[in-house]
Structure formats: structure tokens, C-alpha cells
Amino acid sequence: MSRFFCFSARSCNTAARAASYIAGMKKKPIIVVLGTGGTIAGHGASAAHVAAYTCSVLAIDEIMAAMPHAASRADLRMEQLLQIGSENFRNEHLLMIGKRVSAALEDVEVDGVVLTQGTDTIEETAYFLHLTIKSEKPVVVVGSMRPPSAMSSDAALNLYAAVCAAAHPSSRGKGVLVVANDEIHTARDVSKASSFKLEAFHSPYGPLGYIVEGLPRYYRTVARDHTLSAEWSVDQIESLPRVDIIHAYGELDESVVEAIASQARGIVYAGTGNGSIARRIAAVLAQAAQRGVQVARASRTGSGVVIRNGAQPDDERGWLVVDDQSPYKARVLLMLALLGGIGDRAALQACFYRY
Ligand code: GLU
């Protein structure tokens, strides 16, 4: 009797669920999954090759087909946008990806987007989307440190977790997220901090939350403006101004700095310590600032804030400073800030404290 009861209860549940799907009462979320390559699309000669393999060879539908669990959480619409390592991403790729993400989110049926890419430059793509996508719907950027073919690959679990995060209503309005290794990071803070470990992604103030058994658990939100409250829309950007990063080291030659400064509209100077600039380089960068190049002092240390008019007279030299943005995040932010023109230094400076 009890066996019969269980069986019929289960059938009833299944029938009720099917009926409610049909009636549109309970629908699986629709998630667009965009593939661009990277290790998550990679393949090695054997399972033992966890660090040496070919990147960007599996198509997004092949990757998803090998991971049926994701389809149980959402209706997936796969699309291959690119098939390249993310070290090749240029501004034109960021714009193309951003416009496609934006168009996907405009579809009223779509609940969120998952973007798969190589982990090398996830921090830049995610931050660019974080500042230029005009939607509350979740956008999750995901990659993996080991290809699907490797022993203990993180590809399937990261991708599954990304779909779970994108499909869950609690992820709305949080800006762009990066999911890896059970953690949910904000695009604002996250950076790749290891060249090979599974635990490669780091946010200086910790992740926003975790994915536990396929459900996001959030513990904090992002304090700075993003997506809907940011001033840029990727749909209205056709190109980005040239902003270069110059990395400080003892023998950095003035001529290299001069050559870059003669081409760029903006320079992020990844200085030593608190964004310090050697005297001989400072002279070149002060002249560049006088000519209208926007120079932002950042730090090569990997964390911390840069103090305006602290060790360096920024007002006098016409320089900007980052708040706590890494040189790579600062480059993305300065490119966007320069879209409004290069004249107003105070407005540019305010961007580093606002975003
Ligand atoms: N260098 C490749 C890329 O960024 C592979 C790195 C990775 O995905 O982990 O696409």
C-alpha cells in the first residue's frame, strides 16, 4: 500500500509539475550561455594533463552537452561568440561581447546570461560589463583553470555553478558576477591571482557569497555604482580610447614612457608601493599631463588604495589617482571615463571614487 502511495504521489507531482509548466505557472528560467573559448573549452592529450593542453577547441554546445545537470536548472540557449584565448581580447572584443550580452538581456523571455571565457582576462571583461550593461538581470562570467578533459577539472562544476547563479532571483541587481571554485565574486573586485591553482580568483574584500549545492548564498552587496546606476551603456559605445598601462621597475626607461605617452589618451601608471613614480619618469608624465594625456597613478602591489597628493603632488602635476582599482580595472574605467572627453580632470577623478 505504501509503495503504491509513494508511486502515485510521485506521478501526481510529476503530472502537476508538467501541467504547471504548460500553464506557464512554473517555468524554468531561460539562460543564454555565450561561449568564447579558454580553458573551459580546452582539451588535453590525457587526463593527467591538468596544466598543459590546447585551449579553445570545444564548442559551447559540446561543453554543455557533457554537463546535463545545468539543463535541469534552466532552459539553456547556447551561442558561440568567439573561440579564442582571452589574452587575445581587445577592446573590439569587449564591445562585441557587451553588445551581445545586452541584446540577449533585452529579450523579455531571458532571465540571465552566462559568459564563458578564458580566465586570464576575466577580470577585465567582467568589469567592463559591470560598468556598461543596463540590466538588473544576472550576468555571470565563468572560466576554469583545468580543461574538461583533466583529472579533477573545475570546468563542469564552475559552469554548473554559474548557471545556478544566473538562474536564481537573488542574483539580480548585484552587477556582473564571476563564479569560480564555489565562490561568487563581484566583477569590481575580482582578479586572477594564480597562474595554475584551482583557487585562482581573489577579491580583496572577499567574495559576495558562495554556491552551495547549486544555490547562491549571498553575504554582502557591492557598495559602488554599476550596471543600471553607472553612466555608460555598451549599446552606445562604438570604440574605446587608447589607455595604456605602464608598469614601474628600476630601469624603466623614460623613452619607453615618452613613446607610450605620445600615442595614448590615458595612461595608468602601475607605480611601486603607493603608486610612486621615479623622479625621471615623473618629469615625462607631468609633461604628458600638460599636453592633455590623462595619467592615473595606480599601484603594482596588488592591493590597497593610492593616496592623492600624498607622496606625489598630483594636483601640481595634473595627475589622477585610482582609489583601490588594480591597474587592469583602472584601465577599463579610464577608457570609459574618457568617452565623455578629456577636459574635466575633477570629473575623471570622481569616477575612481564612484565605481
Ligand atoms: N590563456 C587562456 C585564456 O585566458 C587560458 C586560460 C584559462 O582559461 O584558464 O583564455
XYZ file of C-alpha atoms and ligand atoms in Angstrom:
365
model
C 0.000 0.000 0.000
C 2.722 2.429 0.974
C 4.664 1.594 -2.219
C 1.584 2.305 -4.247
C 1.048 5.571 -2.367
C 4.613 6.727 -2.996
C 4.402 5.859 -6.642
C 1.168 7.679 -7.123
C 2.332 10.713 -5.149
C 5.383 10.944 -7.356
C 3.346 10.605 -10.538
C 0.972 13.223 -9.252
C 3.869 15.567 -8.566
C 5.332 14.974 -11.989
C 1.977 15.457 -13.667
C 1.325 18.615 -11.637
C 4.758 19.977 -12.498
C 4.241 19.233 -16.182
C 0.820 20.861 -16.069
C 2.177 23.935 -14.309
C 4.986 24.255 -16.877
C 2.406 24.058 -19.620
C 0.207 26.624 -17.904
C 3.248 28.847 -17.598
C 2.868 28.951 -13.812
C 6.255 27.470 -13.087
C 8.810 27.812 -15.782
C 12.498 27.060 -15.714
C 14.497 30.260 -16.102
C 15.905 30.888 -19.557
C 19.646 31.454 -19.544
C 21.693 32.419 -22.581
C 25.137 30.798 -22.487
C 27.725 32.535 -24.641
C 30.956 30.686 -25.462
C 34.212 32.437 -26.283
C 36.891 29.770 -25.684
C 39.532 29.482 -22.977
C 40.495 26.529 -20.803
C 36.856 25.750 -20.112
C 36.711 24.945 -23.852
C 40.101 23.227 -23.812
C 41.250 19.631 -24.283
C 44.353 17.788 -23.140
C 46.115 14.726 -24.550
C 45.263 12.788 -21.388
C 43.500 13.285 -18.075
C 46.898 13.766 -16.461
C 47.407 16.999 -18.381
C 45.959 19.440 -15.911
C 48.156 22.361 -16.912
C 49.350 21.626 -20.476
C 46.558 21.314 -23.033
C 45.031 23.059 -26.030
C 42.670 25.922 -25.241
C 39.550 26.996 -27.086
C 38.722 23.838 -29.018
C 35.348 22.673 -27.627
C 32.190 24.379 -28.817
C 29.835 25.696 -26.165
C 27.116 23.157 -27.017
C 29.657 20.305 -26.682
C 30.678 21.608 -23.261
C 27.081 21.935 -22.117
C 26.107 18.547 -23.557
C 28.717 16.917 -21.337
C 27.104 18.550 -18.326
C 23.400 17.633 -18.236
C 22.926 18.928 -14.691
C 22.864 22.531 -15.860
C 19.879 21.842 -18.087
C 17.937 20.701 -15.018
C 18.305 24.202 -13.572
C 17.499 26.316 -16.592
C 16.490 26.240 -20.222
C 19.756 26.972 -21.933
C 20.233 28.838 -25.186
C 23.803 28.320 -26.364
C 25.677 30.582 -28.713
C 29.298 30.549 -29.865
C 30.543 34.131 -29.915
C 34.284 33.556 -30.251
C 36.719 30.662 -29.979
C 39.922 32.282 -28.711
C 42.028 32.555 -25.573
C 41.103 35.641 -23.585
C 44.660 37.000 -23.791
C 43.639 37.913 -27.360
C 40.694 40.033 -26.261
C 40.996 43.587 -27.485
C 38.614 46.490 -26.991
C 36.667 45.438 -30.071
C 36.028 42.033 -28.462
C 34.835 43.638 -25.234
C 32.420 45.801 -27.216
C 31.153 42.904 -29.303
C 30.631 40.702 -26.220
C 28.979 43.559 -24.335
C 26.564 44.343 -27.155
C 25.594 40.671 -27.462
C 25.054 40.329 -23.698
C 22.961 43.486 -23.738
C 20.833 42.280 -26.672
C 20.304 38.895 -25.003
C 19.085 40.561 -21.806
C 16.680 42.782 -23.706
C 14.671 39.701 -24.660
C 11.881 39.645 -22.065
C 11.953 35.858 -22.004
C 15.611 35.721 -20.975
C 16.380 35.637 -17.250
C 20.151 35.889 -17.331
C 23.384 35.377 -19.225
C 26.394 33.172 -18.595
C 29.539 34.130 -20.480
C 32.272 31.510 -20.694
C 35.790 32.720 -21.366
C 39.431 32.140 -20.601
C 40.340 33.041 -17.059
C 43.333 35.225 -17.968
C 41.324 38.381 -18.565
C 38.019 37.534 -16.897
C 38.610 40.422 -14.511
C 38.655 42.955 -17.331
C 35.700 41.587 -19.335
C 33.564 41.237 -16.225
C 34.383 44.764 -15.028
C 33.670 46.219 -18.480
C 30.241 44.534 -18.486
C 29.668 45.573 -14.858
C 30.001 49.227 -15.889
C 28.165 49.150 -19.221
C 25.279 46.650 -19.099
C 21.925 48.281 -18.454
C 20.031 45.472 -16.794
C 19.265 44.038 -13.386
C 19.274 40.527 -14.777
C 22.198 38.387 -13.657
C 25.276 38.225 -15.853
C 27.812 35.629 -14.726
C 31.260 35.294 -16.269
C 32.909 31.932 -15.794
C 36.014 30.025 -16.815
C 38.044 27.149 -15.468
C 41.630 26.506 -14.507
C 41.664 22.930 -15.815
C 40.132 21.739 -19.094
C 37.120 19.398 -19.028
C 39.452 16.533 -20.051
C 41.678 16.833 -16.949
C 41.509 14.950 -13.676
C 39.645 16.994 -11.069
C 38.674 19.562 -13.658
C 36.784 22.549 -12.311
C 35.118 23.187 -15.690
C 31.823 21.335 -15.139
C 31.289 22.493 -11.566
C 32.169 26.119 -12.320
C 29.828 26.166 -15.294
C 27.042 24.465 -13.373
C 27.512 26.940 -10.523
C 27.450 29.841 -12.985
C 24.147 28.642 -14.469
C 22.730 28.191 -10.954
C 23.809 31.717 -10.006
C 22.428 33.255 -13.214
C 19.130 31.397 -12.848
C 18.487 32.456 -9.266
C 16.457 35.602 -8.494
C 18.766 36.511 -5.596
C 21.497 37.283 -8.142
C 19.502 40.112 -9.719
C 20.728 43.666 -9.301
C 24.141 42.655 -7.991
C 26.062 43.695 -11.082
C 28.222 41.312 -13.039
C 29.439 38.268 -11.156
C 32.366 35.910 -11.579
C 31.779 32.388 -10.316
C 34.682 30.027 -9.628
C 35.638 27.425 -7.084
C 32.272 27.609 -5.237
C 32.633 31.378 -4.816
C 30.650 34.275 -6.260
C 32.784 37.380 -6.780
C 31.823 40.862 -7.846
C 33.348 41.926 -11.144
C 34.518 45.107 -9.441
C 36.940 43.400 -7.133
C 37.907 40.039 -8.549
C 41.278 39.274 -10.053
C 43.112 36.181 -11.164
C 45.774 35.644 -8.546
C 47.315 32.314 -9.525
C 48.535 31.005 -12.858
C 47.555 27.384 -12.147
C 45.728 26.765 -8.876
C 42.012 25.973 -8.781
C 41.771 28.602 -6.093
C 42.843 31.285 -8.557
C 40.287 34.041 -8.042
C 40.631 36.555 -5.315
C 38.682 39.607 -4.180
C 40.430 41.834 -1.641
C 37.279 42.144 0.483
C 36.216 38.526 -0.036
C 33.600 37.031 -2.338
C 29.965 38.217 -2.266
C 28.890 34.697 -1.452
C 29.092 31.026 -2.244
C 27.303 28.493 -4.374
C 26.284 25.645 -2.114
C 24.542 22.620 -3.607
C 23.501 24.666 -6.614
C 22.073 27.603 -4.674
C 23.668 31.012 -4.244
C 24.126 32.299 -0.714
C 24.986 35.984 -0.586
C 26.545 37.676 2.420
C 27.185 41.189 1.098
C 26.433 43.523 -1.807
C 28.527 45.860 -3.908
C 28.902 49.359 -2.464
C 29.927 51.120 -5.694
C 27.785 52.070 -8.696
C 27.399 49.558 -11.517
C 25.083 48.455 -14.349
C 21.868 50.496 -14.041
C 23.414 53.232 -11.892
C 26.596 53.523 -13.974
C 26.781 56.235 -16.622
C 27.676 54.107 -19.651
C 25.717 51.824 -21.937
C 27.594 49.433 -24.178
C 24.883 49.911 -26.799
C 26.047 53.474 -27.264
C 29.780 52.851 -27.433
C 31.360 52.292 -30.846
C 35.024 52.445 -29.851
C 37.150 52.987 -26.776
C 40.003 55.452 -26.417
C 43.529 54.147 -26.081
C 44.618 53.768 -22.480
C 47.916 52.016 -21.779
C 49.365 50.560 -18.609
C 52.982 51.267 -17.747
C 54.478 49.000 -15.138
C 57.158 50.508 -12.892
C 60.565 48.881 -12.344
C 64.008 50.177 -11.570
C 65.410 50.565 -15.074
C 62.201 51.645 -16.797
C 63.439 53.972 -19.487
C 62.000 57.453 -19.987
C 61.983 56.906 -23.745
C 59.563 53.980 -23.366
C 57.242 56.146 -21.265
C 57.559 59.010 -23.748
C 56.776 56.716 -26.694
C 53.628 55.421 -24.992
C 52.565 58.856 -23.806
C 52.787 60.190 -27.362
C 50.168 57.656 -28.545
C 47.768 57.255 -25.635
C 44.867 59.358 -24.431
C 45.246 57.863 -20.991
C 47.969 56.119 -19.015
C 47.605 54.007 -15.928
C 50.957 54.032 -14.204
C 51.337 50.896 -12.068
C 53.777 52.510 -9.701
C 55.718 50.961 -6.880
C 54.092 50.924 -3.436
C 51.559 53.724 -3.147
C 51.758 54.499 -6.856
C 55.190 56.069 -6.580
C 56.851 57.407 -9.728
C 60.622 57.769 -10.069
C 61.687 61.426 -10.487
C 62.957 60.997 -14.046
C 59.702 59.269 -15.117
C 57.603 61.821 -13.221
C 59.013 64.603 -15.388
C 57.876 62.815 -18.564
C 54.429 62.064 -17.149
C 53.966 65.646 -15.929
C 54.659 66.902 -19.468
C 52.262 64.321 -20.891
C 49.555 65.518 -18.490
C 50.202 69.093 -19.608
C 49.554 68.014 -23.200
C 46.193 66.544 -22.123
C 47.093 62.874 -21.607
C 45.275 61.641 -18.522
C 47.727 59.931 -16.204
C 46.349 57.857 -13.337
C 48.656 56.616 -10.613
C 47.894 53.043 -9.507
C 49.862 50.502 -7.513
C 51.743 47.451 -8.687
C 51.418 45.866 -5.213
C 48.130 44.107 -5.995
C 46.008 45.706 -3.297
C 45.398 48.848 -1.284
C 44.461 52.448 -2.031
C 46.558 55.158 -3.650
C 46.681 58.430 -1.731
C 46.088 61.611 -3.723
C 48.693 64.337 -3.076
C 50.422 62.050 -0.609
C 53.946 61.168 -1.629
C 53.370 62.755 -5.061
C 51.975 66.244 -5.814
C 49.111 65.107 -8.049
C 47.368 68.497 -8.238
C 50.561 70.223 -9.275
C 51.373 67.630 -11.948
C 47.849 67.250 -13.267
C 47.559 63.565 -12.436
C 44.708 61.341 -11.339
C 44.943 58.572 -8.773
C 42.996 55.346 -8.558
C 41.073 54.568 -5.412
C 41.770 50.857 -4.910
C 41.380 49.687 -8.515
C 44.077 47.412 -9.881
C 45.895 48.792 -12.942
C 43.778 46.483 -15.144
C 40.460 47.611 -13.666
C 41.683 51.210 -13.749
C 42.438 50.916 -17.452
C 38.871 49.744 -18.190
C 37.410 52.509 -16.033
C 39.602 55.233 -17.522
C 38.707 54.195 -21.085
C 35.033 54.597 -20.212
C 35.564 57.812 -18.271
C 37.407 59.307 -21.250
C 34.397 58.750 -23.507
C 32.957 61.926 -22.055
C 36.043 63.929 -23.130
C 39.381 64.546 -21.504
C 38.852 68.099 -20.301
C 37.402 67.727 -16.835
C 40.019 66.171 -14.540
C 37.863 66.512 -11.448
C 35.087 64.512 -13.105
C 37.576 61.845 -14.152
C 38.990 61.696 -10.643
C 35.469 61.308 -9.218
C 34.968 58.165 -11.348
C 37.662 56.325 -9.391
C 35.823 57.002 -6.129
C 32.363 56.298 -7.526
C 32.913 52.937 -9.278
N 45.101 31.721 -21.627
C 43.808 31.164 -21.859
C 42.704 32.184 -21.747
O 42.712 33.097 -20.980
C 43.513 30.001 -20.971
C 43.494 30.342 -19.512
C 42.264 29.859 -18.853
O 41.195 29.859 -19.432
O 42.360 29.484 -17.686
O 41.766 32.048 -22.453
